[in-house]
Amino acid sequence: MSIKLQLICFATSFIYGILIYWLYFVNRRFILKSNYLGKIVIYILLSYLSVIGYIDLFYFLNKGIFHIYFLGVLGLGILVGTKLIRRK
């Protein structure tokens, strides 16, 4: 994998991490207002769609080559998302 492609994957993972936190932040209202079964269904669907979207994105970018450090950058994006979104 070339350096250019790795940098694109890093940036994509970072931005996707921020997007994932924003989606959880937006859906928190629905999760808190629904009943117990609704909470489980919303949480499972959101998690499932997030994972499938991340996998599809990597198949589109680099034919599915995945390294473990992409998860670290994704986690870093989620942490930065918590700082950016809660500040507003």
mmCIF file of C-alpha atoms in Angstrom:
data_model
loop_
_atom_site.group_PDB
_atom_site.id
_atom_site.type_symbol
_atom_site.label_atom_id
_atom_site.label_comp_id
_atom_site.label_asym_id
_atom_site.label_seq_id
_atom_site.Cartn_x
_atom_site.Cartn_y
_atom_site.Cartn_z
ATOM 1 C CA MET A 1 0.000 0.000 0.000
ATOM 2 C CA SER A 2 1.447 3.359 -0.988
ATOM 3 C CA ILE A 3 2.008 6.220 1.411
ATOM 4 C CA LYS A 4 -0.570 8.364 -0.396
ATOM 5 C CA LEU A 5 -3.230 5.667 0.007
ATOM 6 C CA GLN A 6 -2.346 5.201 3.676
ATOM 7 C CA LEU A 7 -2.704 8.927 4.327
ATOM 8 C CA ILE A 8 -6.079 8.912 2.588
ATOM 9 C CA CYS A 9 -7.145 5.948 4.758
ATOM 10 C CA PHE A 10 -5.926 7.727 7.911
ATOM 11 C CA ALA A 11 -7.850 10.883 7.042
ATOM 12 C CA THR A 12 -10.944 8.871 6.146
ATOM 13 C CA SER A 13 -10.810 6.917 9.410
ATOM 14 C CA PHE A 14 -10.377 10.120 11.400
ATOM 15 C CA ILE A 15 -13.310 11.865 9.706
ATOM 16 C CA TYR A 16 -15.443 8.722 10.006
ATOM 17 C CA GLY A 17 -14.700 8.637 13.735
ATOM 18 C CA ILE A 18 -16.010 12.179 14.100
ATOM 19 C CA LEU A 19 -19.075 11.221 12.035
ATOM 20 C CA ILE A 20 -19.764 8.164 14.202
ATOM 21 C CA TYR A 21 -19.685 10.232 17.380
ATOM 22 C CA TRP A 22 -21.977 12.847 15.804
ATOM 23 C CA LEU A 23 -24.462 10.105 14.837
ATOM 24 C CA TYR A 24 -24.478 8.743 18.397
ATOM 25 C CA PHE A 25 -24.863 12.275 19.735
ATOM 26 C CA VAL A 26 -27.863 12.952 17.471
ATOM 27 C CA ASN A 27 -29.502 9.589 18.174
ATOM 28 C CA ARG A 28 -29.061 9.928 21.923
ATOM 29 C CA ARG A 29 -32.370 11.812 22.069
ATOM 30 C CA PHE A 30 -34.182 8.869 20.485
ATOM 31 C CA ILE A 31 -32.398 6.373 22.698
ATOM 32 C CA LEU A 32 -33.248 8.242 25.915
ATOM 33 C CA LYS A 33 -36.924 8.768 25.020
ATOM 34 C CA SER A 34 -37.715 5.232 23.867
ATOM 35 C CA ASN A 35 -38.588 2.173 25.890
ATOM 36 C CA TYR A 36 -36.116 -0.603 26.709
ATOM 37 C CA LEU A 37 -36.717 -2.631 23.530
ATOM 38 C CA GLY A 38 -36.522 0.509 21.406
ATOM 39 C CA LYS A 39 -33.178 1.426 22.979
ATOM 40 C CA ILE A 40 -31.748 -1.970 22.116
ATOM 41 C CA VAL A 41 -33.029 -1.886 18.540
ATOM 42 C CA ILE A 42 -31.774 1.662 17.863
ATOM 43 C CA TYR A 43 -28.377 0.931 19.377
ATOM 44 C CA ILE A 44 -27.924 -2.323 17.433
ATOM 45 C CA LEU A 45 -29.025 -0.775 14.135
ATOM 46 C CA LEU A 46 -26.755 2.234 14.564
ATOM 47 C CA SER A 47 -23.792 0.041 15.451
ATOM 48 C CA TYR A 48 -24.464 -2.350 12.581
ATOM 49 C CA LEU A 49 -24.803 0.428 10.007
ATOM 50 C CA SER A 50 -21.660 2.141 11.282
ATOM 51 C CA VAL A 51 -19.568 -1.016 10.934
ATOM 52 C CA ILE A 52 -20.968 -1.937 7.527
ATOM 53 C CA GLY A 53 -20.381 1.614 6.298
ATOM 54 C CA TYR A 54 -16.774 1.554 7.519
ATOM 55 C CA ILE A 55 -16.083 -1.775 5.838
ATOM 56 C CA ASP A 56 -17.708 -0.649 2.582
ATOM 57 C CA LEU A 57 -15.701 2.557 2.647
ATOM 58 C CA PHE A 58 -12.457 0.614 2.927
ATOM 59 C CA TYR A 59 -13.461 -1.722 0.109
ATOM 60 C CA PHE A 60 -14.084 1.360 -2.022
ATOM 61 C CA LEU A 61 -10.787 3.036 -1.052
ATOM 62 C CA ASN A 62 -8.270 0.214 -1.132
ATOM 63 C CA LYS A 63 -10.022 -3.044 -2.022
ATOM 64 C CA GLY A 64 -10.541 -4.036 1.605
ATOM 65 C CA ILE A 65 -6.970 -3.903 2.865
ATOM 66 C CA PHE A 66 -7.345 -3.175 6.544
ATOM 67 C CA HIS A 67 -4.690 -2.550 9.175
ATOM 68 C CA ILE A 68 -5.206 -2.444 12.904
ATOM 69 C CA TYR A 69 -3.845 1.080 13.236
ATOM 70 C CA PHE A 70 -6.815 2.369 11.245
ATOM 71 C CA LEU A 71 -8.905 1.509 14.312
ATOM 72 C CA GLY A 72 -6.576 3.639 16.432
ATOM 73 C CA VAL A 73 -7.103 6.601 14.123
ATOM 74 C CA LEU A 74 -10.853 5.918 14.183
ATOM 75 C CA GLY A 75 -10.774 6.007 17.999
ATOM 76 C CA LEU A 76 -8.793 9.229 17.873
ATOM 77 C CA GLY A 77 -11.462 10.685 15.586
ATOM 78 C CA ILE A 78 -14.152 9.701 18.084
ATOM 79 C CA LEU A 79 -12.218 11.397 20.908
ATOM 80 C CA VAL A 80 -11.767 14.568 18.871
ATOM 81 C CA GLY A 81 -15.462 14.405 17.969
ATOM 82 C CA THR A 82 -16.370 14.394 21.664
ATOM 83 C CA LYS A 83 -14.329 17.560 22.193
ATOM 84 C CA LEU A 84 -15.678 19.320 19.079
ATOM 85 C CA ILE A 85 -19.347 18.465 19.442
ATOM 86 C CA ARG A 86 -19.692 19.033 23.182
ATOM 87 C CA ARG A 87 -18.040 22.430 22.853
ATOM 88 C CA LYS A 88 -20.927 23.771 20.747
#
